[in-house]
Coordinates of C-alpha atoms in Angstrom, one line a residue:
Chain T
M1 CA -54.5 1.9 -43.1
N2 CA -54.5 -1.5 -43.9
V3 CA -53.5 -2.1 -47.9
L4 CA -52.9 -4.9 -47.4
P5 CA -55.0 -7.5 -49.9
R6 CA -56.7 -9.3 -46.8
F7 CA -56.2 -12.8 -48.2
L8 CA -52.8 -12.7 -48.6
R9 CA -51.0 -15.6 -47.2
H10 CA -47.8 -15.8 -49.3
A11 CA -46.1 -12.6 -48.5
P12 CA -43.2 -14.9 -46.6
R13 CA -42.5 -16.1 -49.6
L14 CA -42.8 -13.8 -52.2
S15 CA -40.4 -11.6 -50.6
G16 CA -38.4 -9.2 -53.1
L17 CA -40.3 -11.6 -55.6
C18 CA -42.4 -9.9 -57.1
P19 CA -42.3 -6.6 -59.1
A20 CA -46.0 -6.1 -60.0
V21 CA -47.7 -6.0 -57.0
A22 CA -46.6 -4.5 -53.6
L23 CA -46.9 -5.8 -50.6
S24 CA -44.2 -6.2 -48.2
T25 CA -44.5 -3.5 -45.6
L26 CA -47.9 -3.3 -45.1
A27 CA -49.3 -3.8 -42.4
H28 CA -50.8 -7.2 -41.1
R29 CA -53.9 -9.1 -39.7
P30 CA -53.9 -10.6 -37.0
I31 CA -52.8 -14.9 -37.0
R32 CA -53.0 -17.6 -34.9
L33 CA -50.9 -20.5 -36.0
V34 CA -52.9 -23.7 -35.9
P35 CA -52.3 -27.2 -34.9
A36 CA -49.1 -29.5 -35.3
C37 CA -50.9 -31.7 -38.5
C38 CA -50.3 -27.7 -40.3
Q39 CA -47.2 -26.3 -39.4
N40 CA -45.6 -23.9 -40.7
R41 CA -48.8 -21.9 -42.6
T42 CA -51.3 -19.8 -41.5
L43 CA -55.0 -18.7 -40.4
Q44 CA -55.7 -15.7 -40.1
N45 CA -58.9 -14.9 -37.7
V46 CA -61.3 -13.1 -39.2
P47 CA -64.8 -11.5 -37.8
R48 CA -67.6 -12.8 -39.5
S49 CA -69.0 -9.3 -38.1
R50 CA -68.1 -7.1 -41.4
L51 CA -69.7 -8.1 -43.7
V52 CA -69.9 -5.7 -46.1
Q53 CA -73.3 -3.7 -47.0
H54 CA -71.8 0.3 -48.4
T55 CA -72.0 -0.8 -52.6
G56 CA -76.0 -0.1 -51.8
V57 CA -76.3 -3.7 -53.1
R58 CA -78.5 -6.3 -52.4
C59 CA -76.2 -8.9 -54.5
M60 CA -72.4 -8.0 -55.1
A61 CA -72.7 -11.5 -57.1
S62 CA -73.6 -11.9 -61.1
S63 CA -72.7 -13.3 -64.1
V64 CA -72.4 -12.3 -67.8
Q65 CA -72.3 -14.6 -70.8
I66 CA -69.2 -14.7 -73.0
P67 CA -70.2 -16.3 -76.4
S68 CA -70.5 -19.1 -77.3
D69 CA -68.4 -20.0 -79.3
L70 CA -64.9 -18.1 -77.4
L71 CA -62.7 -20.3 -76.2
F72 CA -61.2 -19.0 -73.2
R73 CA -58.2 -21.2 -70.8
Q74 CA -56.8 -19.6 -67.7
L75 CA -52.9 -20.9 -67.7
F76 CA -50.6 -20.5 -64.5
D77 CA -46.6 -20.0 -64.1
Y78 CA -46.3 -21.3 -60.1
Q79 CA -42.8 -19.8 -60.7
S80 CA -44.2 -16.4 -61.1
Y81 CA -47.3 -16.1 -60.6
T82 CA -48.4 -14.6 -64.4
Y83 CA -51.8 -15.6 -66.0
T84 CA -51.3 -16.7 -69.0
Y85 CA -54.7 -16.1 -71.0
L86 CA -55.5 -18.2 -74.4
L87 CA -58.2 -17.7 -76.2
A88 CA -59.4 -18.7 -79.9
D89 CA -62.7 -18.1 -81.8
C90 CA -64.3 -21.3 -82.1
Q91 CA -65.5 -21.4 -85.7
T92 CA -62.0 -20.5 -87.3
Q93 CA -59.3 -21.8 -85.2
E94 CA -57.7 -18.8 -84.8
A95 CA -56.3 -18.1 -81.6
I96 CA -54.1 -15.7 -79.3
L97 CA -51.7 -16.5 -76.2
I98 CA -51.5 -13.3 -73.7
D99 CA -48.7 -12.7 -71.4
P100 CA -47.2 -16.4 -72.4
V101 CA -44.1 -17.3 -70.1
L102 CA -41.6 -18.3 -71.5
E103 CA -40.5 -21.8 -69.7
L104 CA -44.1 -23.0 -70.7
V105 CA -44.3 -23.1 -73.8
N106 CA -44.1 -26.3 -73.7
R107 CA -47.2 -26.6 -72.1
D108 CA -49.4 -23.7 -74.0
T109 CA -47.5 -25.7 -77.7
H110 CA -49.0 -28.7 -76.3
L111 CA -52.8 -27.4 -75.8
I112 CA -52.8 -25.1 -78.6
E113 CA -52.2 -28.2 -80.4
D114 CA -54.1 -30.1 -78.7
L115 CA -56.7 -27.8 -80.1
Q116 CA -55.9 -27.4 -82.6
L117 CA -55.9 -24.3 -83.2
N118 CA -53.6 -21.8 -85.1
L119 CA -52.3 -18.9 -82.6
K120 CA -52.2 -16.0 -85.2
F121 CA -50.7 -13.3 -82.3
A122 CA -48.8 -13.7 -79.2
V123 CA -49.5 -10.6 -76.9
N124 CA -47.9 -8.6 -74.2
T125 CA -49.8 -6.5 -71.8
H126 CA -46.7 -5.1 -71.5
C127 CA -42.9 -5.1 -71.0
H128 CA -42.6 -7.6 -68.3
A129 CA -39.8 -7.2 -65.3
D130 CA -40.7 -9.9 -63.3
H131 CA -40.5 -13.2 -65.9
I132 CA -39.5 -13.7 -69.5
T133 CA -42.0 -13.6 -72.0
G134 CA -43.1 -16.7 -74.6
T135 CA -43.1 -15.1 -77.2
G136 CA -40.0 -15.4 -79.4
E137 CA -40.0 -18.7 -78.3
L138 CA -43.6 -19.5 -79.9
K139 CA -42.8 -17.5 -83.0
K140 CA -40.7 -20.6 -83.5
R141 CA -43.4 -23.6 -83.0
F142 CA -45.6 -21.5 -84.7
P143 CA -44.5 -19.8 -87.6
S144 CA -47.3 -18.0 -88.7
C145 CA -47.8 -16.7 -85.0
K146 CA -46.3 -12.8 -85.1
S147 CA -45.6 -11.1 -81.4
M148 CA -47.8 -7.8 -80.2
I149 CA -47.0 -5.1 -77.7
S150 CA -46.7 -1.4 -76.8
K151 CA -44.9 0.7 -79.6
D152 CA -44.8 2.8 -75.6
S153 CA -43.3 -0.4 -73.9
G154 CA -39.8 0.2 -76.0
A155 CA -39.9 -3.5 -76.7
K156 CA -39.2 -5.3 -79.7
A157 CA -42.0 -7.0 -81.4
D158 CA -44.0 -7.3 -85.7
V159 CA -46.6 -5.6 -83.8
Y160 CA -47.1 -2.4 -82.0
I161 CA -50.7 -1.6 -80.5
K162 CA -52.3 1.1 -78.8
E163 CA -55.2 2.7 -77.9
G164 CA -58.5 2.1 -80.1
D165 CA -56.6 -1.1 -82.4
R166 CA -58.1 -4.5 -82.0
V167 CA -56.8 -7.8 -81.7
V168 CA -58.8 -10.0 -85.4
F169 CA -59.1 -13.7 -84.0
G170 CA -61.7 -15.3 -86.1
N171 CA -64.5 -13.2 -86.2
K172 CA -63.5 -12.5 -82.0
E173 CA -61.6 -9.1 -80.9
L174 CA -59.6 -7.1 -78.0
N175 CA -60.3 -3.9 -78.2
V176 CA -57.0 -2.3 -77.4
L177 CA -57.2 0.5 -74.0
S178 CA -53.6 2.5 -72.7
T179 CA -53.7 2.1 -69.2
P180 CA -50.2 3.3 -68.3
G181 CA -48.6 3.5 -64.7
H182 CA -46.8 0.5 -63.7
T183 CA -45.3 1.1 -67.2
N184 CA -46.0 3.5 -70.0
G185 CA -47.2 0.9 -72.8
C186 CA -49.7 -0.5 -70.1
L187 CA -52.3 -2.0 -72.4
T188 CA -55.0 -3.8 -71.1
F189 CA -57.3 -6.4 -73.9
V190 CA -61.6 -6.1 -73.6
L191 CA -64.1 -8.4 -75.1
H192 CA -67.2 -7.7 -75.9
H193 CA -70.6 -9.7 -76.9
D194 CA -73.8 -8.5 -77.3
G195 CA -72.4 -4.8 -77.1
R196 CA -70.9 -5.3 -73.7
P197 CA -67.3 -6.4 -72.3
V198 CA -67.6 -9.5 -70.8
L199 CA -63.8 -10.1 -69.9
A200 CA -61.6 -7.6 -69.6
F201 CA -57.5 -8.3 -69.3
T202 CA -55.7 -6.1 -67.5
G203 CA -52.0 -6.6 -67.1
D204 CA -50.4 -4.8 -64.3
A205 CA -52.8 -2.1 -64.1
L206 CA -55.5 -4.3 -62.2
L207 CA -54.2 -6.4 -59.9
I208 CA -57.8 -8.7 -57.2
R209 CA -58.2 -6.6 -54.5
G210 CA -54.7 -4.4 -55.5
C211 CA -52.3 -2.9 -58.4
G212 CA -49.1 -2.9 -59.8
R213 CA -46.0 -1.4 -58.6
T214 CA -45.3 1.8 -59.4
D215 CA -41.5 2.4 -58.3
F216 CA -39.3 0.9 -61.3
Q217 CA -40.0 0.7 -64.8
E218 CA -41.4 3.9 -66.3
G219 CA -43.4 3.2 -63.0
C220 CA -46.6 6.5 -61.9
S221 CA -48.6 6.3 -59.5
A222 CA -50.8 9.3 -60.4
T223 CA -51.1 7.8 -64.3
L224 CA -51.5 4.4 -62.9
Y225 CA -54.6 5.3 -60.9
E226 CA -55.9 7.7 -63.5
S227 CA -55.9 4.9 -65.9
V228 CA -57.7 2.5 -63.8
H229 CA -60.1 4.8 -63.1
K230 CA -60.7 5.9 -66.8
K231 CA -60.1 2.8 -68.4
I232 CA -61.4 0.1 -66.1
L233 CA -63.4 1.1 -63.5
C234 CA -65.1 2.6 -65.8
M235 CA -66.7 -0.5 -67.1
P236 CA -70.5 -2.0 -66.2
A237 CA -70.1 -3.3 -62.0
D238 CA -70.3 -7.1 -63.4
T239 CA -67.1 -6.9 -66.2
P240 CA -65.1 -10.1 -65.3
L241 CA -61.1 -8.8 -65.0
Y242 CA -59.0 -11.2 -65.5
P243 CA -55.1 -10.2 -63.9
A244 CA -51.9 -10.3 -64.8
H245 CA -51.4 -12.1 -62.0
D246 CA -52.6 -13.3 -58.5
Y247 CA -50.5 -14.5 -55.1
T248 CA -53.6 -15.6 -53.4
G249 CA -54.9 -18.2 -55.9
Q250 CA -57.7 -16.3 -57.1
T251 CA -58.5 -16.5 -60.3
C252 CA -61.1 -13.4 -61.4
T253 CA -62.5 -10.4 -59.9
S254 CA -65.1 -8.2 -61.5
V255 CA -65.5 -4.5 -61.7
R256 CA -68.2 -3.9 -59.1
E257 CA -66.0 -5.3 -56.7
E258 CA -62.2 -4.0 -57.4
K259 CA -64.5 -0.7 -57.3
A260 CA -65.5 -1.6 -53.6
Y261 CA -62.5 -3.6 -52.0
N262 CA -59.4 -2.9 -54.0
A263 CA -57.2 -1.3 -51.0
R264 CA -55.5 0.9 -52.9
L265 CA -57.9 2.7 -55.9
T266 CA -60.9 3.0 -53.8
K267 CA -58.5 6.3 -52.0
T268 CA -58.5 9.6 -53.3
K269 CA -56.4 9.7 -56.0
E270 CA -53.5 11.7 -53.3
E271 CA -54.2 8.6 -50.9
F272 CA -53.2 6.4 -52.9
I273 CA -49.6 8.4 -54.7
G274 CA -48.6 8.0 -50.7
I275 CA -49.3 4.6 -50.0
M276 CA -47.8 3.7 -52.9
E277 CA -44.5 6.5 -52.5
R278 CA -44.6 4.1 -48.9
L279 CA -44.5 0.5 -50.4
N280 CA -40.2 0.1 -50.2
L281 CA -40.1 -2.7 -51.9
P282 CA -37.5 -4.6 -52.3
Y283 CA -35.4 -4.7 -55.4
P284 CA -37.3 -6.9 -58.1
K285 CA -35.6 -10.8 -57.8
A286 CA -35.5 -11.2 -61.8
I287 CA -36.4 -7.3 -62.7
D288 CA -32.5 -7.6 -63.9
K289 CA -33.1 -10.9 -66.5
S290 CA -36.1 -10.4 -67.5
L291 CA -36.6 -7.0 -69.1
P292 CA -33.4 -6.7 -71.7
A293 CA -34.8 -10.2 -72.8
N294 CA -38.6 -9.1 -72.8
M295 CA -36.6 -6.2 -75.1
V296 CA -36.3 -8.8 -78.2
C297 CA -39.4 -9.7 -77.8
G298 CA -37.5 -13.2 -75.5
V299 CA -35.6 -14.4 -77.6
L300 CA -32.5 -15.2 -76.0
E301 CA -30.1 -15.0 -78.2
D302 CA -30.6 -11.2 -79.8
L303 CA -29.6 -10.4 -76.4
P304 CA -26.8 -7.8 -76.4
N305 CA -24.9 -9.3 -74.1
K306 CA -25.7 -12.8 -73.5
Chain B
M1 CA -44.9 -45.9 -72.9
N2 CA -45.0 -42.4 -72.3
V3 CA -47.5 -41.2 -69.2
L4 CA -46.6 -38.3 -68.4
P5 CA -48.7 -35.0 -68.7
R6 CA -46.9 -33.8 -71.5
F7 CA -46.3 -30.4 -70.4
L8 CA -45.8 -30.9 -66.8
R9 CA -42.2 -29.5 -65.8
H10 CA -42.7 -29.3 -62.0
A11 CA -41.7 -32.8 -61.0
P12 CA -39.2 -32.5 -59.1
R13 CA -41.2 -29.7 -57.1
L14 CA -44.0 -32.7 -56.6
S15 CA -42.2 -35.4 -55.8
G16 CA -43.8 -37.0 -52.8
L17 CA -46.0 -33.8 -52.3
C18 CA -48.9 -35.2 -54.6
P19 CA -51.2 -37.8 -53.5
A20 CA -53.6 -38.2 -56.1
V21 CA -51.5 -37.5 -58.5
A22 CA -48.9 -40.3 -59.7
L23 CA -46.1 -39.1 -62.1
S24 CA -41.9 -39.8 -60.1
T25 CA -41.5 -43.2 -61.8
L26 CA -42.7 -42.2 -65.0
A27 CA -40.9 -41.6 -69.0
H28 CA -39.5 -38.3 -69.4
R29 CA -39.6 -36.2 -72.4
P30 CA -35.9 -34.5 -74.2
I31 CA -35.7 -31.9 -72.1
R32 CA -32.9 -29.2 -72.4
L33 CA -31.5 -26.2 -70.6
V34 CA -32.5 -22.3 -71.3
P35 CA -29.5 -20.1 -71.0
A36 CA -28.5 -18.3 -67.5
C37 CA -31.2 -15.9 -67.6
C38 CA -33.3 -18.6 -66.6
Q39 CA -31.4 -21.5 -65.0
N40 CA -33.1 -23.6 -62.8
R41 CA -35.9 -24.2 -65.2
T42 CA -36.3 -26.3 -68.2
L43 CA -37.5 -25.9 -71.3
Q44 CA -38.8 -29.3 -73.2
N45 CA -38.3 -29.7 -77.1
V46 CA -41.2 -30.6 -78.5
P47 CA -41.5 -31.1 -82.3
R48 CA -43.9 -28.9 -84.6
S49 CA -45.6 -32.1 -86.1
R50 CA -47.5 -34.1 -84.0
L51 CA -50.6 -32.2 -84.6
V52 CA -53.0 -34.8 -83.9
Q53 CA -55.8 -35.3 -86.2
H54 CA -56.7 -38.9 -85.1
T55 CA -60.5 -37.3 -83.3
G56 CA -62.1 -37.4 -86.3
V57 CA -63.0 -33.8 -85.9
R58 CA -61.9 -30.5 -88.0
C59 CA -61.3 -28.6 -84.5
M60 CA -61.6 -29.8 -80.5
A61 CA -62.2 -26.1 -78.9
S62 CA -65.8 -25.3 -78.2
S63 CA -67.3 -23.7 -76.1
V64 CA -70.7 -24.3 -73.9
Q65 CA -72.8 -22.0 -71.7
I66 CA -73.3 -21.4 -68.0
P67 CA -75.8 -19.6 -67.0
S68 CA -76.3 -16.1 -66.7
D69 CA -77.4 -15.9 -63.1
L70 CA -74.2 -18.6 -61.9
L71 CA -71.9 -17.2 -59.7
F72 CA -68.7 -19.3 -60.8
R73 CA -65.0 -18.9 -58.8
Q74 CA -62.2 -20.9 -59.5
L75 CA -59.5 -20.6 -56.1
F76 CA -56.4 -22.5 -55.9
D77 CA -54.0 -23.4 -52.9
Y78 CA -50.1 -23.4 -53.8
Q79 CA -49.3 -25.5 -50.9
S80 CA -51.8 -28.6 -52.3
Y81 CA -51.9 -27.6 -55.7
T82 CA -55.9 -28.7 -54.6
Y83 CA -58.5 -26.0 -56.7
T84 CA -61.4 -24.9 -55.1
Y85 CA -65.1 -23.4 -56.2
L86 CA -66.9 -21.2 -55.2
L87 CA -71.0 -21.9 -57.0
A88 CA -73.7 -19.2 -55.8
D89 CA -77.1 -18.7 -57.2
C90 CA -77.2 -14.8 -58.1
Q91 CA -80.4 -14.4 -58.2
T92 CA -80.9 -15.6 -53.8
Q93 CA -77.2 -15.6 -53.0
E94 CA -76.8 -19.1 -51.6
A95 CA -73.7 -20.5 -52.8
I96 CA -71.6 -23.8 -51.7
L97 CA -67.5 -24.4 -51.5
I98 CA -66.3 -27.2 -53.3
D99 CA -63.2 -28.8 -51.5
P100 CA -62.5 -25.8 -49.0
V101 CA -59.0 -25.8 -47.6
L102 CA -57.9 -24.6 -44.5
E103 CA -55.6 -22.9 -44.6
L104 CA -57.8 -20.6 -47.5
V105 CA -60.5 -20.3 -45.2
N106 CA -59.5 -16.6 -44.0
R107 CA -59.3 -15.8 -48.0
D108 CA -62.6 -17.8 -48.5
T109 CA -64.3 -15.6 -46.6
H110 CA -63.7 -12.8 -46.6
L111 CA -64.4 -13.2 -50.6
I112 CA -68.0 -15.2 -50.0
E113 CA -68.6 -12.3 -47.7
D114 CA -67.5 -9.1 -50.4
L115 CA -69.8 -11.1 -52.6
Q116 CA -72.3 -11.1 -49.9
L117 CA -73.4 -14.9 -50.6
N118 CA -74.7 -17.4 -48.0
L119 CA -73.1 -19.9 -47.6
K120 CA -75.2 -23.0 -47.4
F121 CA -72.9 -26.1 -48.5
A122 CA -69.8 -26.9 -47.5
V123 CA -69.2 -29.8 -49.7
N124 CA -65.6 -32.4 -50.4
T125 CA -65.8 -34.7 -53.1
H126 CA -64.0 -37.0 -50.9
C127 CA -61.7 -37.1 -47.8
H128 CA -58.7 -36.0 -49.0
A129 CA -55.2 -37.2 -48.2
D130 CA -53.0 -34.0 -49.5
H131 CA -54.1 -31.2 -47.3
I132 CA -57.5 -30.4 -44.9
T133 CA -60.7 -29.7 -45.4
G134 CA -61.7 -26.5 -44.9
T135 CA -65.3 -27.0 -44.0
G136 CA -65.2 -28.1 -40.7
E137 CA -63.6 -24.0 -39.5
L138 CA -66.0 -22.5 -42.3
K139 CA -69.2 -24.0 -40.3
K140 CA -67.5 -21.5 -38.1
R141 CA -68.2 -18.8 -39.3
F142 CA -71.0 -19.4 -41.2
P143 CA -73.3 -21.1 -38.5
S144 CA -75.8 -21.9 -41.4
C145 CA -73.2 -24.1 -43.3
K146 CA -73.7 -27.4 -43.9
S147 CA -71.3 -30.0 -44.2
M148 CA -71.0 -32.1 -47.1
I149 CA -69.0 -35.2 -48.6
S150 CA -70.2 -39.2 -49.3
K151 CA -71.4 -41.6 -46.4
D152 CA -68.5 -44.4 -48.3
S153 CA -66.0 -41.8 -47.4
G154 CA -66.4 -43.2 -43.3
A155 CA -65.5 -39.1 -42.7
K156 CA -67.8 -37.2 -40.5
A157 CA -70.2 -34.8 -42.3
D158 CA -74.2 -32.7 -41.5
V159 CA -75.2 -34.3 -44.7
Y160 CA -74.2 -38.0 -46.5
I161 CA -74.6 -37.6 -50.4
K162 CA -74.7 -40.4 -52.6
E163 CA -75.8 -40.4 -56.1
G164 CA -78.7 -39.5 -58.1
D165 CA -78.9 -37.1 -54.7
R166 CA -78.7 -33.2 -55.0
V167 CA -77.1 -30.6 -54.1
V168 CA -79.2 -27.6 -53.5
F169 CA -78.6 -23.4 -54.1
G170 CA -81.1 -20.8 -54.2
N171 CA -82.0 -22.6 -58.1
K172 CA -79.5 -23.4 -58.8
E173 CA -78.7 -27.6 -58.4
L174 CA -76.2 -30.4 -58.8
N175 CA -76.4 -33.5 -59.8
V176 CA -74.5 -36.5 -57.7
L177 CA -72.9 -38.9 -59.1
S178 CA -70.6 -41.8 -57.0
T179 CA -67.2 -42.5 -59.1
P180 CA -64.6 -44.9 -56.7
G181 CA -61.4 -45.5 -57.4
H182 CA -58.7 -43.3 -56.6
T183 CA -61.3 -43.8 -52.6
N184 CA -64.7 -45.7 -52.2
G185 CA -66.1 -42.2 -51.6
C186 CA -64.6 -40.5 -54.6
L187 CA -68.3 -38.3 -55.9
T188 CA -68.5 -35.8 -59.2
F189 CA -70.8 -33.0 -59.2
V190 CA -72.6 -32.0 -62.7
L191 CA -74.5 -28.8 -62.9
H192 CA -76.9 -28.9 -66.0
H193 CA -78.4 -26.4 -68.1
D194 CA -79.9 -26.4 -71.0
G195 CA -81.1 -29.6 -70.2
R196 CA -77.4 -30.9 -70.5
P197 CA -74.0 -30.7 -68.5
V198 CA -72.3 -27.1 -69.1
L199 CA -70.0 -28.2 -65.1
A200 CA -68.2 -30.8 -64.1
F201 CA -66.6 -31.1 -60.8
T202 CA -64.9 -34.6 -61.2
G203 CA -62.1 -34.7 -57.6
D204 CA -59.5 -36.5 -58.0
A205 CA -61.3 -39.4 -60.4
L206 CA -60.7 -37.1 -63.5
L207 CA -57.0 -34.7 -63.5
I208 CA -56.5 -32.4 -66.8
R209 CA -54.0 -35.6 -68.6
G210 CA -54.0 -38.2 -66.0
C211 CA -56.1 -38.7 -63.1
G212 CA -56.1 -39.3 -59.2
R213 CA -54.0 -42.7 -58.2
T214 CA -54.9 -45.9 -57.0
D215 CA -52.6 -47.1 -54.1
F216 CA -53.6 -46.0 -50.9
Q217 CA -57.3 -46.1 -48.8
E218 CA -59.5 -47.9 -51.0
G219 CA -57.7 -47.2 -54.7
C220 CA -59.1 -49.6 -56.8
S221 CA -57.6 -48.8 -60.9
A222 CA -60.0 -51.1 -62.5
T223 CA -63.3 -49.6 -60.4
L224 CA -61.7 -46.0 -61.0
Y225 CA -61.3 -46.6 -65.1
E226 CA -64.7 -48.0 -64.3
S227 CA -66.6 -44.7 -62.8
V228 CA -64.4 -42.2 -65.3
H229 CA -65.7 -44.3 -68.7
K230 CA -69.0 -44.6 -67.5
K231 CA -70.0 -41.3 -65.6
I232 CA -67.6 -38.5 -66.8
L233 CA -66.5 -39.5 -69.9
C234 CA -69.8 -40.7 -71.3
M235 CA -71.2 -36.7 -71.1
P236 CA -71.1 -34.8 -74.2
A237 CA -67.7 -33.8 -75.8
D238 CA -67.6 -29.9 -74.8
T239 CA -68.8 -30.3 -71.8
P240 CA -66.1 -28.6 -68.7
L241 CA -64.2 -30.4 -67.0
Y242 CA -63.3 -28.7 -63.3
P243 CA -60.6 -31.4 -61.0
A244 CA -59.2 -30.6 -57.9
H245 CA -56.3 -30.6 -58.5
D246 CA -53.6 -29.3 -61.2
Y247 CA -49.6 -29.7 -61.5
T248 CA -49.3 -27.8 -64.7
G249 CA -50.4 -24.6 -64.1
Q250 CA -54.0 -25.3 -66.1
T251 CA -57.4 -24.6 -65.1
C252 CA -60.2 -26.7 -67.0
T253 CA -60.5 -29.3 -70.1
S254 CA -63.1 -30.7 -71.3
V255 CA -64.4 -33.9 -72.0
R256 CA -63.3 -34.1 -75.3
E257 CA -59.7 -33.4 -75.0
E258 CA -59.5 -36.7 -72.7
K259 CA -61.2 -39.7 -74.7
A260 CA -58.6 -38.2 -77.3
Y261 CA -55.6 -37.2 -75.1
N262 CA -55.5 -38.5 -71.5
A263 CA -53.1 -40.5 -71.6
R264 CA -54.0 -43.2 -68.8
L265 CA -57.4 -43.6 -69.4
T266 CA -57.7 -43.6 -73.2
K267 CA -56.3 -47.3 -72.3
T268 CA -57.2 -50.1 -72.6
K269 CA -58.6 -51.1 -68.6
E270 CA -55.6 -54.2 -68.7
E271 CA -53.2 -50.9 -70.0
F272 CA -54.8 -49.0 -67.4
I273 CA -54.7 -51.1 -64.0
G274 CA -50.7 -52.3 -65.6
I275 CA -49.9 -48.7 -66.1
M276 CA -51.2 -48.1 -62.8
E277 CA -49.4 -51.0 -61.4
R278 CA -45.8 -49.7 -61.9
L279 CA -46.5 -46.6 -61.3
N280 CA -44.2 -46.9 -57.4
L281 CA -45.2 -43.6 -56.3
P282 CA -43.5 -42.5 -53.2
Y283 CA -45.7 -42.4 -49.8
P284 CA -47.8 -39.2 -49.4
K285 CA -46.4 -36.9 -47.5
A286 CA -49.6 -35.1 -45.8
I287 CA -51.8 -38.4 -45.7
D288 CA -50.6 -38.7 -42.4
K289 CA -51.9 -35.5 -40.6
S290 CA -54.6 -34.7 -43.3
L291 CA -56.7 -38.2 -43.3
P292 CA -56.8 -38.2 -39.5
A293 CA -58.1 -34.2 -39.5
N294 CA -60.6 -34.9 -42.8
M295 CA -62.6 -38.0 -40.4
V296 CA -63.5 -35.7 -38.5
C297 CA -64.4 -32.7 -40.8
G298 CA -61.1 -31.1 -40.6
V299 CA -62.1 -30.1 -36.6
L300 CA -58.7 -30.5 -35.5
E301 CA -59.8 -30.1 -31.8
D302 CA -61.9 -33.2 -32.8
L303 CA -58.6 -35.2 -33.6
P304 CA -59.3 -38.8 -30.7
N305 CA -55.0 -38.1 -30.6
K306 CA -54.8 -34.4 -31.1

């Protein structure tokens, strides 16, 4: 069974690096080396013939409209492969940041200032194990900013949110869904427009063609499977999904694609649990530093044993 | 004069790596080291007080609507920091790829297949010096796909395009603008909706808070300055701009932001020329391999001295 995201090419570089994703022991596609001008890089042979038609729809591509007065910026951390999301209501200038990274607070601060936004909340989808959150540092830069996380994360924050809550910024809001399994406190945030979801931020619960690993913190494969199917993949097919990480250079996916092509979550629950059990991933490289720091909102001075 | 993109943190890693951007000899902001848990990474101190108000508008944040039947995916190459763009007309399934990267043709092929698209054109904004184009390899995977580039690039392609041409896919089209200066053949592609530009792909002419370097190929600072001001920054302020590269983890900017904050292109033409002359950048690492390959559409077998 091949549960490797099919276009992954960075597995060697990622070995031991990424606690969120599970890749290392998976079967690999045939690889051929490319000529000297791009040595050290691989190009996988893929038969063109496998054009998938099993989804029963004529075209997998569709698009939804986000509100015209919503500012949305996707930001990336090359070290931890983390996506940070800036959302703002253009009318009121109120903004939120989802999953900021400590070392990139400076970049994010400049962007927020350049756009003349008021940062209201710095929100984490969960207590991360692969990077230190920027929420504590952002609160120093933007004194009116409050940090937010799930109470179930066990981490410190100004505001605790749970299933059914709303993260309000200006005239916009995110609906909070509880999607545990990678950790107990994992949340998914959904923005609605014209009565339907148009943006969903899935954290580590659902990644592009993959999912967060379930072998540390409070990881539970059965719980993750239920979360993804009952909370995320039940949304309309063209709902865009924005994960907390990607390791293949992709920025976005959709419910339709993950229901058709997610290598793990298209399986039965029992098969999924088996896949996750057999991953035998290396110990996450940054967890011993990241987790204690994230329990205190990324404020390193507040660490008990700094 | 500080012409460094203000939130850049990857300068050491990029030294000699990125022919498109010019960074290495620039003045740097104060840096402090962060504590042990994130050693080897830097967090720049930035005074919160510099909130910019000189633009004369109340809020820099605004948004435009892209067509609801346009599929748009931004893709990234971690090696060359190149953005590849997939655009498709959801009604007809016809698609184009802008600036594909050879080593990521496999990823792109899978995505195009997953979305059940017909790749009509593989288009280059210019003849790249920092990576080998994926257009030749894509043509093997998708026999109906044609490669496209500017005639002024001097590179081989199936279709040559120039200022005023249209790149048509299904019911959608990109307008072609000639924006030389980084190279002679540099193009910018603009998609209109409801009578206004809603997406612009600027290649290496305009990067986020920066621009392509002008010290190799047919680089000319004066020409680049004219191109950017007369073709790109004259578009409506909220036009989203998507560059061929970014080195700071950002995915997008706008005309408004670059007119206000671009460290080089907000200067006078003479100052800009001086800035570009004083950059003293290292020789581009990949140019000797990339340029010959890109002259033959990235088909390595067609290299005269392979």
